[in-house]
Amino acid sequence: MSQEELNYILKMLDEGSFSKAAEKLYTSQPSLYLQGKRLRATG
């Protein structure tokens, strides 16, 4: 797991939603969702 992936996960947990986390990370909600989906697939 990369540092960026870890940051995404932590921000999603901290904010409680993909939308809020995406806003804080300056990325789109669909992009963040797909990143989370990829992480789950690689387990």
PDB file of C-alpha atoms in Angstrom:
ATOM      1  CA  MET A   1       0.000   0.000   0.000  1.00  0.00           C
ATOM      2  CA  SER A   2       1.380   3.383  -0.969  1.00  0.00           C
ATOM      3  CA  GLN A   3       1.413   6.492   1.204  1.00  0.00           C
ATOM      4  CA  GLU A   4      -1.173   8.091  -1.102  1.00  0.00           C
ATOM      5  CA  GLU A   5      -3.522   5.120  -0.725  1.00  0.00           C
ATOM      6  CA  LEU A   6      -3.159   5.245   3.033  1.00  0.00           C
ATOM      7  CA  ASN A   7      -3.894   8.985   3.027  1.00  0.00           C
ATOM      8  CA  TYR A   8      -7.056   8.378   0.974  1.00  0.00           C
ATOM      9  CA  ILE A   9      -8.293   5.715   3.383  1.00  0.00           C
ATOM     10  CA  LEU A  10      -7.599   7.832   6.436  1.00  0.00           C
ATOM     11  CA  LYS A  11      -9.322  10.864   4.919  1.00  0.00           C
ATOM     12  CA  MET A  12     -12.400   8.794   3.986  1.00  0.00           C
ATOM     13  CA  LEU A  13     -12.624   7.483   7.540  1.00  0.00           C
ATOM     14  CA  ASP A  14     -12.038  10.917   9.035  1.00  0.00           C
ATOM     15  CA  GLU A  15     -14.621  12.681   6.859  1.00  0.00           C
ATOM     16  CA  GLY A  16     -17.208   9.888   6.889  1.00  0.00           C
ATOM     17  CA  SER A  17     -18.043  10.103   3.189  1.00  0.00           C
ATOM     18  CA  PHE A  18     -16.437   9.849  -0.229  1.00  0.00           C
ATOM     19  CA  SER A  19     -17.735  13.276  -1.236  1.00  0.00           C
ATOM     20  CA  LYS A  20     -16.273  15.131   1.736  1.00  0.00           C
ATOM     21  CA  ALA A  21     -12.993  13.242   1.531  1.00  0.00           C
ATOM     22  CA  ALA A  22     -12.683  13.933  -2.201  1.00  0.00           C
ATOM     23  CA  GLU A  23     -13.231  17.632  -1.595  1.00  0.00           C
ATOM     24  CA  LYS A  24     -10.497  17.713   1.066  1.00  0.00           C
ATOM     25  CA  LEU A  25      -8.117  15.720  -1.154  1.00  0.00           C
ATOM     26  CA  TYR A  26      -8.797  17.946  -4.202  1.00  0.00           C
ATOM     27  CA  THR A  27      -9.950  15.007  -6.307  1.00  0.00           C
ATOM     28  CA  SER A  28     -13.277  13.858  -7.721  1.00  0.00           C
ATOM     29  CA  GLN A  29     -15.640  11.618  -5.791  1.00  0.00           C
ATOM     30  CA  PRO A  30     -15.729   8.971  -8.566  1.00  0.00           C
ATOM     31  CA  SER A  31     -11.918   8.887  -8.638  1.00  0.00           C
ATOM     32  CA  LEU A  32     -11.738   8.372  -4.893  1.00  0.00           C
ATOM     33  CA  TYR A  33     -14.450   5.700  -5.039  1.00  0.00           C
ATOM     34  CA  LEU A  34     -12.548   3.785  -7.731  1.00  0.00           C
ATOM     35  CA  GLN A  35      -9.348   4.007  -5.695  1.00  0.00           C
ATOM     36  CA  GLY A  36     -11.184   2.479  -2.732  1.00  0.00           C
ATOM     37  CA  LYS A  37     -12.650  -0.227  -4.937  1.00  0.00           C
ATOM     38  CA  ARG A  38      -9.180  -1.130  -6.256  1.00  0.00           C
ATOM     39  CA  LEU A  39      -7.803  -1.313  -2.725  1.00  0.00           C
ATOM     40  CA  ARG A  40     -10.576  -3.685  -1.665  1.00  0.00           C
ATOM     41  CA  ALA A  41      -9.913  -5.884  -4.707  1.00  0.00           C
ATOM     42  CA  THR A  42      -6.224  -6.236  -3.847  1.00  0.00           C
ATOM     43  CA  GLY A  43      -7.083  -6.906  -0.202  1.00  0.00           C
TER      44      GLY A  43
END
